[in-house]
Tab-separated table of C-alpha atoms and ligand atoms in Angstrom:
chain	number	residue	atom	x	y	z
A	1	UNK	CA	-19.906	-24.224	-7.508
A	2	UNK	CA	-17.829	-24.386	-11.245
A	3	UNK	CA	-14.365	-25.129	-10.627
A	4	UNK	CA	-13.862	-21.764	-11.793
A	5	UNK	CA	-15.820	-20.077	-8.711
A	6	UNK	CA	-14.062	-22.455	-6.302
A	7	UNK	CA	-10.450	-21.637	-8.080
A	8	UNK	CA	-11.929	-18.067	-6.668
A	9	UNK	CA	-13.464	-18.391	-4.007
A	10	UNK	CA	-15.061	-14.925	-2.058
A	11	UNK	CA	-15.068	-13.252	1.512
A	12	UNK	CA	-17.078	-15.327	4.463
A	13	UNK	CA	-18.242	-12.016	5.917
A	14	UNK	CA	-18.337	-8.077	5.555
A	15	UNK	CA	-16.244	-7.710	8.118
A	16	UNK	CA	-13.589	-10.358	6.810
A	17	UNK	CA	-13.714	-8.483	4.020
A	18	UNK	CA	-13.039	-4.451	5.608
A	19	UNK	CA	-10.535	-6.623	7.721
A	20	UNK	CA	-8.796	-8.085	4.893
A	21	UNK	CA	-9.060	-5.280	2.801
A	22	UNK	CA	-7.918	-3.016	5.406
A	23	UNK	CA	-4.408	-5.854	5.044
A	24	UNK	CA	-4.097	-4.964	1.892
A	25	UNK	CA	-4.369	-1.171	2.525
A	26	UNK	CA	-1.965	-1.228	5.768
A	27	UNK	CA	1.650	-2.254	5.302
A	28	UNK	CA	4.939	-0.927	4.343
A	29	UNK	CA	2.717	1.602	2.359
A	30	UNK	CA	1.913	3.057	6.093
A	31	UNK	CA	5.396	2.628	8.159
A	32	UNK	CA	7.885	2.998	5.993
A	33	UNK	CA	5.986	5.234	2.946
A	34	UNK	CA	4.566	7.652	4.927
A	35	UNK	CA	6.951	9.049	6.996
A	36	UNK	CA	9.570	8.479	4.508
A	37	UNK	CA	7.494	10.698	1.785
A	38	UNK	CA	6.125	13.331	5.257
A	39	UNK	CA	10.222	13.812	5.025
A	40	UNK	CA	11.462	13.960	2.034
A	41	UNK	CA	7.999	16.719	1.326
A	42	UNK	CA	8.056	18.912	4.385
A	43	UNK	CA	6.389	18.080	6.490
A	44	UNK	CA	2.235	19.020	8.222
A	45	UNK	CA	2.062	21.408	4.826
A	46	UNK	CA	2.135	16.982	3.025
A	47	UNK	CA	0.380	15.414	5.531
A	48	UNK	CA	-2.558	18.521	4.854
A	49	UNK	CA	-2.594	17.888	1.430
A	50	UNK	CA	-2.015	14.343	1.990
A	51	UNK	CA	-5.468	13.731	4.271
A	52	UNK	CA	-7.189	16.290	1.430
A	53	UNK	CA	-6.450	13.247	-0.978
A	54	UNK	CA	-7.584	10.478	0.107
A	55	UNK	CA	-10.517	12.246	1.445
A	56	UNK	CA	-11.112	13.587	-1.723
A	57	UNK	CA	-9.770	11.146	-4.830
A	58	UNK	CA	-9.234	8.067	-2.554
A	59	UNK	CA	-12.008	6.863	-1.511
A	60	UNK	CA	-14.486	7.844	-4.094
A	61	UNK	CA	-11.735	5.659	-6.444
A	62	UNK	CA	-12.062	2.511	-3.810
A	63	UNK	CA	-15.938	3.088	-3.808
A	64	UNK	CA	-15.423	3.099	-7.575
A	65	UNK	CA	-13.033	-0.182	-7.669
A	66	UNK	CA	-15.462	-2.075	-5.695
A	67	UNK	CA	-17.964	-1.893	-7.513
A	68	UNK	CA	-16.465	-2.612	-10.614
A	69	UNK	CA	-15.248	-5.418	-9.096
A	70	UNK	CA	-18.399	-6.680	-7.302
A	71	UNK	CA	-20.634	-6.360	-10.756
A	72	UNK	CA	-17.441	-8.905	-13.254
A	73	UNK	CA	-16.502	-10.469	-10.356
A	74	UNK	CA	-13.403	-10.923	-11.539
A	75	UNK	CA	-9.804	-10.025	-12.217
A	76	UNK	CA	-8.699	-6.176	-13.350
A	77	UNK	CA	-8.617	-7.393	-16.638
A	78	UNK	CA	-12.161	-9.263	-17.145
A	79	UNK	CA	-13.980	-6.283	-14.971
A	80	UNK	CA	-13.099	-4.129	-18.294
A	81	UNK	CA	-13.580	-6.700	-21.145
A	82	UNK	CA	-16.786	-7.925	-19.616
A	83	UNK	CA	-17.971	-3.586	-17.895
A	84	UNK	CA	-17.022	-2.080	-21.923
A	85	UNK	CA	-16.119	-5.310	-24.345
A	86	UNK	CA	-14.341	-5.011	-27.141
A	87	UNK	CA	-12.545	-2.070	-26.209
A	88	UNK	CA	-9.247	-0.743	-25.376
A	89	UNK	CA	-10.703	0.224	-21.655
A	90	UNK	CA	-9.114	-3.822	-21.396
A	91	UNK	CA	-6.136	-2.071	-20.783
A	92	UNK	CA	-6.687	-0.401	-17.947
A	93	UNK	CA	-6.472	-4.010	-16.465
A	94	UNK	CA	-3.067	-4.986	-18.056
A	95	UNK	CA	-1.607	-1.995	-16.778
A	96	UNK	CA	-2.707	-2.739	-13.841
A	97	UNK	CA	-1.315	-6.343	-14.202
A	98	UNK	CA	2.406	-4.883	-14.577
A	99	UNK	CA	1.398	-2.438	-12.436
A	100	UNK	CA	1.789	-4.832	-9.155
A	101	UNK	CA	4.321	-7.108	-11.355
A	102	UNK	CA	6.644	-4.238	-10.497
A	103	UNK	CA	5.532	-2.644	-6.557
A	104	UNK	CA	5.970	-6.067	-5.016
A	105	UNK	CA	8.734	-6.559	-6.757
A	106	UNK	CA	10.579	-3.649	-5.031
A	107	UNK	CA	8.117	-4.149	-2.010
A	108	UNK	CA	9.127	-7.233	-0.791
A	109	UNK	CA	13.138	-6.169	-1.211
A	110	UNK	CA	11.391	-3.632	1.659
A	111	UNK	CA	9.785	-5.997	3.384
A	112	UNK	CA	12.976	-8.119	3.415
A	113	UNK	CA	14.354	-5.808	5.045
A	114	UNK	CA	11.334	-5.971	8.223
A	115	UNK	CA	12.512	-9.598	8.067
A	116	UNK	CA	16.017	-8.738	8.514
A	117	UNK	CA	15.330	-5.867	11.542
A	118	UNK	CA	13.445	-9.261	13.138
A	119	UNK	CA	16.784	-11.009	13.420
A	120	UNK	CA	18.526	-7.900	14.652
A	121	UNK	CA	16.166	-6.870	16.980
A	122	UNK	CA	15.373	-10.856	18.429
A	123	UNK	CA	19.646	-11.039	19.152
A	124	UNK	CA	19.089	-7.865	20.933
A	125	UNK	CA	22.148	-6.591	17.807
A	126	UNK	CA	20.963	-3.219	18.038
A	127	UNK	CA	20.132	-3.235	22.110
A	128	UNK	CA	22.268	0.306	23.730
A	129	UNK	CA	23.432	1.007	20.522
A	130	UNK	CA	24.674	4.695	19.156
A	131	UNK	CA	22.196	6.371	16.561
A	132	UNK	CA	25.455	5.901	14.262
A	133	UNK	CA	26.180	2.228	15.582
A	134	UNK	CA	22.496	2.554	13.957
A	135	UNK	CA	22.887	4.109	10.988
A	136	UNK	CA	25.996	2.015	10.601
A	137	UNK	CA	24.317	-1.550	10.653
A	138	UNK	CA	21.396	-0.336	8.318
A	139	UNK	CA	24.094	0.753	5.314
A	140	UNK	CA	26.364	-2.221	6.150
A	141	UNK	CA	23.413	-4.779	5.420
A	142	UNK	CA	21.500	-2.650	2.686
A	143	UNK	CA	24.744	-2.445	0.900
A	144	UNK	CA	25.452	-6.683	0.884
A	145	UNK	CA	23.224	-7.229	-2.681
A	146	UNK	CA	23.378	-11.614	-0.857
A	147	UNK	CA	22.104	-11.060	2.747
A	148	UNK	CA	19.391	-8.536	0.990
A	149	UNK	CA	18.324	-11.136	-1.776
A	150	UNK	CA	17.687	-13.180	0.537
A	151	UNK	CA	15.647	-12.070	2.253
A	152	UNK	CA	13.536	-10.182	-1.043
A	153	UNK	CA	13.164	-14.141	-1.527
A	154	UNK	CA	12.593	-15.333	1.576
A	155	UNK	CA	10.162	-13.267	1.957
A	156	UNK	CA	8.984	-13.814	-1.444
A	157	UNK	CA	8.529	-17.379	-0.465
A	158	UNK	CA	5.726	-16.347	1.978
A	159	UNK	CA	3.175	-14.750	0.253
A	160	UNK	CA	3.480	-17.046	-2.612
A	161	UNK	CA	2.775	-19.987	-0.098
A	162	UNK	CA	-0.462	-17.250	1.421
A	163	UNK	CA	-2.384	-16.761	-2.178
A	164	UNK	CA	-1.626	-20.566	-2.739
A	165	UNK	CA	-4.493	-21.071	0.150
A	166	UNK	CA	-6.837	-19.574	-1.108
A	167	UNK	CA	-9.237	-16.094	0.022
A	168	UNK	CA	-10.907	-17.513	3.366
A	169	UNK	CA	-7.995	-19.345	4.474
A	170	UNK	CA	-5.299	-17.512	3.575
A	171	UNK	CA	-5.262	-13.557	4.123
A	172	UNK	CA	-8.675	-13.370	5.700
A	173	UNK	CA	-7.778	-15.341	8.787
A	174	UNK	CA	-4.212	-13.275	8.949
A	175	UNK	CA	-5.578	-10.317	8.610
A	176	UNK	CA	-8.303	-10.850	12.026
A	177	UNK	CA	-5.954	-11.654	14.184
A	178	UNK	CA	-2.576	-8.932	13.218
A	179	UNK	CA	-4.487	-5.897	13.042
A	180	UNK	CA	-5.657	-4.571	16.206
A	181	UNK	CA	-2.485	-6.130	17.567
A	182	UNK	CA	-0.302	-3.307	15.526
A	183	UNK	CA	-2.294	-0.660	16.147
A	184	UNK	CA	-1.566	-1.291	19.766
A	185	UNK	CA	2.091	-1.464	19.534
A	186	UNK	CA	1.830	1.461	17.367
A	187	UNK	CA	-0.060	3.754	20.146
A	188	UNK	CA	2.302	2.612	23.095
A	189	UNK	CA	5.750	4.011	20.671
A	190	UNK	CA	3.803	7.002	19.938
A	191	UNK	CA	3.822	7.592	23.765
A	192	UNK	CA	7.166	6.219	23.847
A	193	UNK	CA	8.204	9.243	20.930
A	194	UNK	CA	6.031	12.242	21.929
A	195	UNK	CA	7.917	12.296	25.341
A	196	UNK	CA	11.410	11.866	24.405
A	197	UNK	CA	13.525	14.525	25.324
A	198	UNK	CA	13.139	17.036	22.393
A	199	UNK	CA	10.023	15.463	20.428
A	200	UNK	CA	9.157	19.293	19.935
A	201	UNK	CA	11.123	19.705	16.921
A	202	UNK	CA	9.679	17.318	15.804
A	203	UNK	CA	5.499	17.516	15.590
A	204	UNK	CA	6.531	20.784	15.164
A	205	UNK	CA	7.724	19.422	11.825
A	206	UNK	CA	5.137	16.955	11.820
A	207	UNK	CA	2.109	19.564	12.486
A	208	UNK	CA	3.132	22.662	12.451
A	209	UNK	CA	2.242	23.763	8.234
A	210	UNK	CA	4.793	25.623	6.086
A	211	UNK	CA	1.976	26.213	3.066
A	212	UNK	CA	5.150	28.117	0.586
A	213	UNK	CA	6.028	25.079	0.935
A	214	UNK	CA	3.450	23.325	-1.670
A	215	UNK	CA	4.052	22.488	-5.393
A	216	UNK	CA	2.485	20.618	-7.918
A	217	UNK	CA	4.733	17.279	-7.364
A	218	UNK	CA	4.632	18.079	-3.187
A	219	UNK	CA	0.678	17.719	-4.619
A	220	UNK	CA	1.259	14.839	-6.997
A	221	UNK	CA	3.716	12.868	-4.114
A	222	UNK	CA	0.585	12.654	-1.337
A	223	UNK	CA	-2.085	12.094	-4.469
A	224	UNK	CA	0.863	8.839	-5.627
A	225	UNK	CA	1.157	7.985	-1.674
A	226	UNK	CA	-2.902	7.936	-1.357
A	227	UNK	CA	-3.521	5.358	-4.599
A	228	UNK	CA	-0.516	3.542	-3.205
A	229	UNK	CA	-1.945	2.983	1.134
A	230	UNK	CA	-5.440	2.874	-0.247
A	231	UNK	CA	-3.696	0.282	-2.549
A	232	UNK	CA	-5.987	1.920	-5.690
A	233	UNK	CA	-5.028	2.409	-9.190
A	234	UNK	CA	-3.757	-0.918	-10.418
A	235	UNK	CA	-6.913	-2.811	-9.318
A	236	UNK	CA	-6.119	-4.381	-6.302
A	237	UNK	CA	-9.261	-3.490	-5.350
A	238	UNK	CA	-11.112	-4.626	-8.164
A	239	UNK	CA	-9.874	-8.653	-6.954
A	240	UNK	CA	-10.683	-8.077	-3.700
A	241	UNK	CA	-14.392	-6.047	-4.517
A	242	UNK	CA	-14.809	-9.255	-6.442
A	243	UNK	CA	-15.577	-11.422	-3.679
A	244	UNK	CA	-17.920	-8.762	-2.440
A	245	UNK	CA	-21.697	-10.142	-1.829
A	246	UNK	CA	-24.383	-8.634	-3.166
A	247	UNK	CA	-25.943	-8.123	-0.092
A	248	UNK	CA	-22.443	-5.824	2.196
A	249	UNK	CA	-22.202	-1.994	1.776
A	250	UNK	CA	-19.121	-1.041	-0.645
A	251	UNK	CA	-19.479	2.945	0.204
A	252	UNK	CA	-19.401	2.549	4.482
A	253	UNK	CA	-16.377	-0.205	3.905
A	254	UNK	CA	-14.945	2.156	1.323
A	255	UNK	CA	-14.922	4.776	3.879
A	256	UNK	CA	-13.547	2.385	7.285
A	257	UNK	CA	-11.069	1.212	5.144
A	258	UNK	CA	-9.528	3.914	4.399
A	259	UNK	CA	-10.130	6.348	8.138
A	260	UNK	CA	-8.113	2.611	9.525
A	261	UNK	CA	-5.467	3.147	7.239
A	262	UNK	CA	-5.208	7.051	7.686
A	263	UNK	CA	-4.707	6.598	11.510
A	264	UNK	CA	-1.870	4.300	11.166
A	265	UNK	CA	-0.198	6.485	8.572
A	266	UNK	CA	-0.957	9.145	10.703
A	267	UNK	CA	0.474	7.556	14.344
A	268	UNK	CA	3.699	6.155	12.761
A	269	UNK	CA	4.301	10.194	11.553
A	270	UNK	CA	3.508	10.568	15.262
A	271	UNK	CA	5.825	7.463	16.193
A	272	UNK	CA	8.678	8.325	14.295
A	273	UNK	CA	9.313	12.080	14.320
A	274	UNK	CA	9.184	13.826	16.647
A	275	UNK	CA	11.813	10.577	17.559
A	276	UNK	CA	13.875	11.277	14.632
A	277	UNK	CA	14.245	15.577	15.410
A	278	UNK	CA	15.056	13.615	18.818
A	279	UNK	CA	18.502	12.712	18.049
A	280	UNK	CA	20.812	14.269	16.490
A	281	UNK	CA	22.529	13.680	13.505
A	282	UNK	CA	19.655	12.422	11.345
A	283	UNK	CA	17.423	14.126	9.288
A	284	UNK	CA	13.841	14.063	7.894
A	285	UNK	CA	14.949	13.552	5.181
A	286	UNK	CA	16.978	10.521	4.316
A	287	UNK	CA	15.105	8.360	2.260
A	288	UNK	CA	14.110	4.543	2.346
A	289	UNK	CA	15.787	4.258	5.071
A	290	UNK	CA	14.318	7.032	7.210
A	291	UNK	CA	12.184	4.457	10.267
A	292	UNK	CA	15.220	1.880	9.946
A	293	UNK	CA	17.610	3.306	11.388
A	294	UNK	CA	14.858	6.115	13.516
A	295	UNK	CA	12.787	2.772	15.841
A	296	UNK	CA	15.554	1.039	16.991
A	297	UNK	CA	16.716	5.065	18.976
A	298	UNK	CA	13.357	4.831	20.499
A	299	UNK	CA	13.249	0.713	21.828
A	300	UNK	CA	17.006	1.387	23.550
A	301	UNK	CA	14.658	4.126	25.191
A	302	UNK	CA	11.944	2.583	26.057
A	303	UNK	CA	11.847	-0.476	29.443
A	304	UNK	CA	11.108	-3.997	27.132
A	305	UNK	CA	12.725	-1.608	23.878
A	306	UNK	CA	14.261	-5.675	22.932
A	307	UNK	CA	10.869	-7.890	23.422
A	308	UNK	CA	8.785	-3.902	21.317
A	309	UNK	CA	11.542	-3.462	18.902
A	310	UNK	CA	11.086	-7.413	17.714
A	311	UNK	CA	7.131	-7.862	18.151
A	312	UNK	CA	7.218	-4.318	15.954
A	313	UNK	CA	9.264	-5.829	13.429
A	314	UNK	CA	7.138	-9.128	13.853
A	315	UNK	CA	2.946	-7.303	13.386
A	316	UNK	CA	5.286	-4.931	10.751
A	317	UNK	CA	6.330	-7.768	8.372
A	318	UNK	CA	2.982	-9.692	8.237
A	319	UNK	CA	1.323	-6.273	7.811
A	320	UNK	CA	3.556	-6.172	3.863
A	321	UNK	CA	1.949	-10.238	4.047
A	322	UNK	CA	-1.130	-9.324	3.915
A	323	UNK	CA	-0.806	-6.101	1.329
A	324	UNK	CA	2.015	-8.140	-0.881
A	325	UNK	CA	-0.878	-11.071	-0.935
A	326	UNK	CA	-3.494	-8.637	-2.458
A	327	UNK	CA	0.233	-7.819	-5.439
A	328	UNK	CA	0.105	-11.043	-6.021
A	329	UNK	CA	-3.639	-11.583	-5.866
A	330	UNK	CA	-4.060	-9.362	-8.766
A	331	UNK	CA	-1.996	-11.370	-10.903
A	332	UNK	CA	-2.285	-14.619	-9.971
A	333	UNK	CA	-6.461	-13.126	-10.316
A	334	UNK	CA	-5.664	-12.650	-13.609
A	335	UNK	CA	-3.461	-15.557	-14.440
A	336	UNK	CA	-6.434	-17.709	-13.220
A	337	UNK	CA	-9.905	-16.329	-14.954
A	338	UNK	CA	-8.354	-14.843	-18.010
A	339	UNK	CA	-5.286	-17.681	-18.622
A	340	UNK	CA	-7.199	-20.715	-16.593
A	341	UNK	CA	-4.820	-21.560	-14.523
A	342	UNK	CA	-4.758	-23.469	-11.393
A	343	UNK	CA	-4.039	-21.039	-8.323
A	344	UNK	CA	-1.131	-23.405	-7.469
A	345	UNK	CA	0.920	-23.015	-10.362
A	346	UNK	CA	-0.714	-18.932	-11.096
A	347	UNK	CA	1.370	-18.060	-7.940
A	348	UNK	CA	4.540	-19.293	-8.335
A	349	UNK	CA	4.678	-18.837	-11.917
A	350	UNK	CA	3.691	-15.012	-10.605
A	351	UNK	CA	5.801	-14.821	-7.069
A	352	UNK	CA	8.553	-16.443	-9.302
A	353	UNK	CA	9.014	-13.302	-11.919
A	354	UNK	CA	7.912	-11.174	-8.716
A	355	UNK	CA	10.992	-12.109	-7.684
A	356	UNK	CA	13.427	-12.017	-10.467
A	357	UNK	CA	12.100	-8.566	-11.309
A	358	UNK	CA	12.916	-7.307	-7.474
A	359	UNK	CA	16.943	-8.350	-8.195
A	360	UNK	CA	18.094	-5.186	-9.423
A	361	UNK	CA	16.895	-3.622	-6.705
A	362	UNK	CA	17.671	-5.795	-4.143
A	363	UNK	CA	21.239	-4.474	-5.616
A	364	UNK	CA	20.452	-1.352	-5.947
A	365	UNK	CA	22.317	0.158	-2.489
A	366	UNK	CA	25.495	0.385	-3.291
A	367	UNK	CA	26.277	-4.372	-4.373
A	368	UNK	CA	25.866	-3.554	-8.257
A	369	UNK	CA	27.192	0.303	-9.106
A	370	UNK	CA	24.566	-0.294	-12.339
A	371	UNK	CA	21.963	-0.489	-10.474
A	372	UNK	CA	22.227	2.456	-7.753
A	373	UNK	CA	18.863	3.673	-6.881
A	374	UNK	CA	17.138	2.083	-9.084
A	375	UNK	CA	14.653	0.537	-5.656
A	376	UNK	CA	13.324	4.730	-5.488
A	377	UNK	CA	12.966	4.635	-9.222
A	378	UNK	CA	11.016	1.786	-9.698
A	379	UNK	CA	8.586	3.689	-6.318
A	380	UNK	CA	8.659	6.488	-8.354
A	381	UNK	CA	7.448	5.344	-12.036
A	382	UNK	CA	5.052	2.518	-10.681
A	383	UNK	CA	4.297	2.782	-6.725
A	384	UNK	CA	3.041	6.458	-7.887
A	385	UNK	CA	3.161	7.904	-11.103
A	386	UNK	CA	1.640	4.275	-12.551
A	387	UNK	CA	-1.721	4.579	-9.786
A	388	UNK	CA	-2.278	8.052	-10.196
A	389	UNK	CA	-2.673	7.084	-14.360
A	390	UNK	CA	-4.732	4.042	-13.307
A	391	UNK	CA	-7.289	5.970	-11.343
A	392	UNK	CA	-7.372	8.337	-14.047
A	393	UNK	CA	-8.438	6.486	-16.287
A	394	UNK	CA	-10.434	4.589	-13.839
A	395	UNK	CA	-12.372	7.716	-13.309
A	396	UNK	CA	-13.351	8.524	-16.918
A	397	UNK	CA	-13.962	4.431	-16.926
A	398	UNK	CA	-17.113	4.776	-14.588
A	399	UNK	CA	-17.710	8.248	-14.717
A	400	UNK	CA	-17.815	8.519	-18.747
A	401	UNK	CA	-18.163	4.796	-19.765
A	402	UNK	CA	-19.629	2.164	-17.982
A	403	UNK	CA	-21.643	5.168	-15.801
A	404	UNK	CA	-22.573	6.606	-12.370
A	405	UNK	CA	-26.442	5.534	-13.270
A	406	UNK	CA	-25.039	1.357	-13.326
A	407	UNK	CA	-22.561	1.836	-10.629
A	408	UNK	CA	-24.858	3.248	-8.873
A	409	UNK	CA	-27.081	-0.048	-9.788
A	410	UNK	CA	-24.913	-2.110	-8.209
A	411	UNK	CA	-24.188	-0.067	-4.875
A	412	UNK	CA	-27.454	-0.858	-3.780
A	413	UNK	CA	-27.747	-4.337	-4.606
A	414	UNK	CA	-26.968	-4.534	-0.655
A	415	UNK	CA	-30.071	-1.806	-0.042
A	416	UNK	CA	-28.138	0.569	2.451
A	417	UNK	CA	-28.864	4.620	1.685
A	418	UNK	CA	-26.083	6.300	-0.684
A	419	UNK	CA	-26.703	9.513	0.630
A	420	UNK	CA	-23.881	11.315	-1.350
A	421	UNK	CA	-24.547	9.674	-4.505
A	422	UNK	CA	-24.664	12.710	-6.403
A	423	UNK	CA	-21.477	13.956	-4.290
A	424	UNK	CA	-19.661	11.108	-4.929
A	425	UNK	CA	-20.679	11.427	-9.684
A	426	UNK	CA	-19.280	14.772	-9.760
A	427	UNK	CA	-16.287	14.272	-7.892
A	428	UNK	CA	-15.584	11.275	-10.473
A	429	UNK	CA	-16.691	12.814	-13.270
A	430	UNK	CA	-15.412	16.048	-12.907
A	431	UNK	CA	-12.798	16.393	-10.024
A	432	UNK	CA	-11.596	13.441	-9.904
A	433	UNK	CA	-9.698	13.475	-12.931
A	434	UNK	CA	-9.615	17.506	-13.601
A	435	UNK	CA	-7.268	16.990	-10.422
A	436	UNK	CA	-4.727	14.409	-12.167
A	437	UNK	CA	-4.464	16.072	-15.135
A	438	UNK	CA	-3.534	19.410	-13.760
A	439	UNK	CA	-0.929	17.877	-11.771
A	440	UNK	CA	0.035	15.671	-13.898
A	441	UNK	CA	0.507	18.690	-16.987
A	442	UNK	CA	2.601	21.065	-14.520
A	443	UNK	CA	4.627	18.674	-13.650
A	444	UNK	CA	5.435	18.423	-17.545
A	445	UNK	CA	5.724	21.592	-18.565
A	446	UNK	CA	7.434	22.697	-15.550
B	501	LIG	N1	-1.051	-1.029	-0.049
B	501	LIG	C1	-0.512	-0.887	0.689
B	501	LIG	C2	0.824	-0.818	1.735
B	501	LIG	O1	0.120	0.775	2.023
B	501	LIG	C3	0.654	-1.646	-0.959
B	501	LIG	C4	-0.006	-1.984	-1.094
B	501	LIG	C5	-0.413	-4.139	-1.998
B	501	LIG	C6	-0.811	-1.439	-2.770
B	501	LIG	N2	-1.452	-3.412	-2.812
B	501	LIG	C7	-1.703	-2.345	-3.762
B	501	LIG	C8	0.062	-0.148	-2.782
B	501	LIG	C9	-2.131	-2.045	-4.901
B	501	LIG	C10	-0.412	-0.767	-4.754
B	501	LIG	C11	-1.665	-0.959	-5.221
B	501	LIG	O2	1.492	-1.497	2.103
């Protein structure tokens, strides 16, 4: 292996890859952002639009990213440069690197909140507290700029530390053990939540669609959430794809990752909404604090609640970590491949930049009035719109520039049969771009 290749690394096996990609996909997006956005966009009808977005747009785009990545074996920017030399497509990769830095900047802040909640649950600070004081604990905490910034820093240190460990050593090993555990714990929370008194109202909110609530901005939120949750639209899956071996089947990998990710998001909804409606005074459109003010109430309503509560926030922090490493990995792969930096230097420098970019978000809940609400603004522009734009450009690239035949040739390397190849080509060439442009245009003129 030459030096550059050994700086890049490779996955140990297909299962290792699927689990690591799931580790990237499953994170705060599923457990924090999905219930939050669902609550803000009216519940069940949003969930249906969301699942349609995952199936018809998310899965095809994920396959496209894996394919580009494995063919080019490079960071997103280098990938476009290799597949379309001397064109402006390179900037799609650049947009991805920028988006990665920006998403991680506030992602790490929210991940820091989960670190704080590990300490709160471990020390039993929320044990037996009434819903009101659970809520005040949260609002007091996020208003304290210093504390939030310290946890943000701590989380970035953890992220950089794992990314310096390389691909197999760090990411793969962690993902293998911990993701199944998170699933089990989530199932337990769902069981308790749906049996709480008053759960019925929450289930109705979550399951009984009112299609009158669907507007273009609801559809944009659903599409943005699908990309965010599946880690699409900025090259994370191009980067992960660049470490896949030629023998592995890209199609089944994309399907498995998407199913696993959606399952966790849907379960998170079942854990949150019934519990939410069983607590008086809480409303589903509570915004980013939703899970932090709802979940402690469930832990107070179960035997061994303190134990389960601590375990839950530990697992959530780890799920966030397996996602944040993929966000940082995009920028690190860029620095290794394009700037020829060593992995350690790349991770340290990029990590520092992300930390600094995240400080305004850490101070956005009252600590510094000028930054008020900035976390939500950065989330909307980079965590949603920028991903949707990135996915649009990506589908145009594979559909019209690089070409479906070349992509199918790369997919065919594993010799697994791809029965829906024609459907995939149609979705990428026509359905995805038209759907995305329609939504964006309607929002701009609306
Ligand atoms: N998908 C992750 C989550 O749900 C977040 C994430 C990781 C991400 N990598 C990404 C989002 C790349 C967008 C693009 O928590």
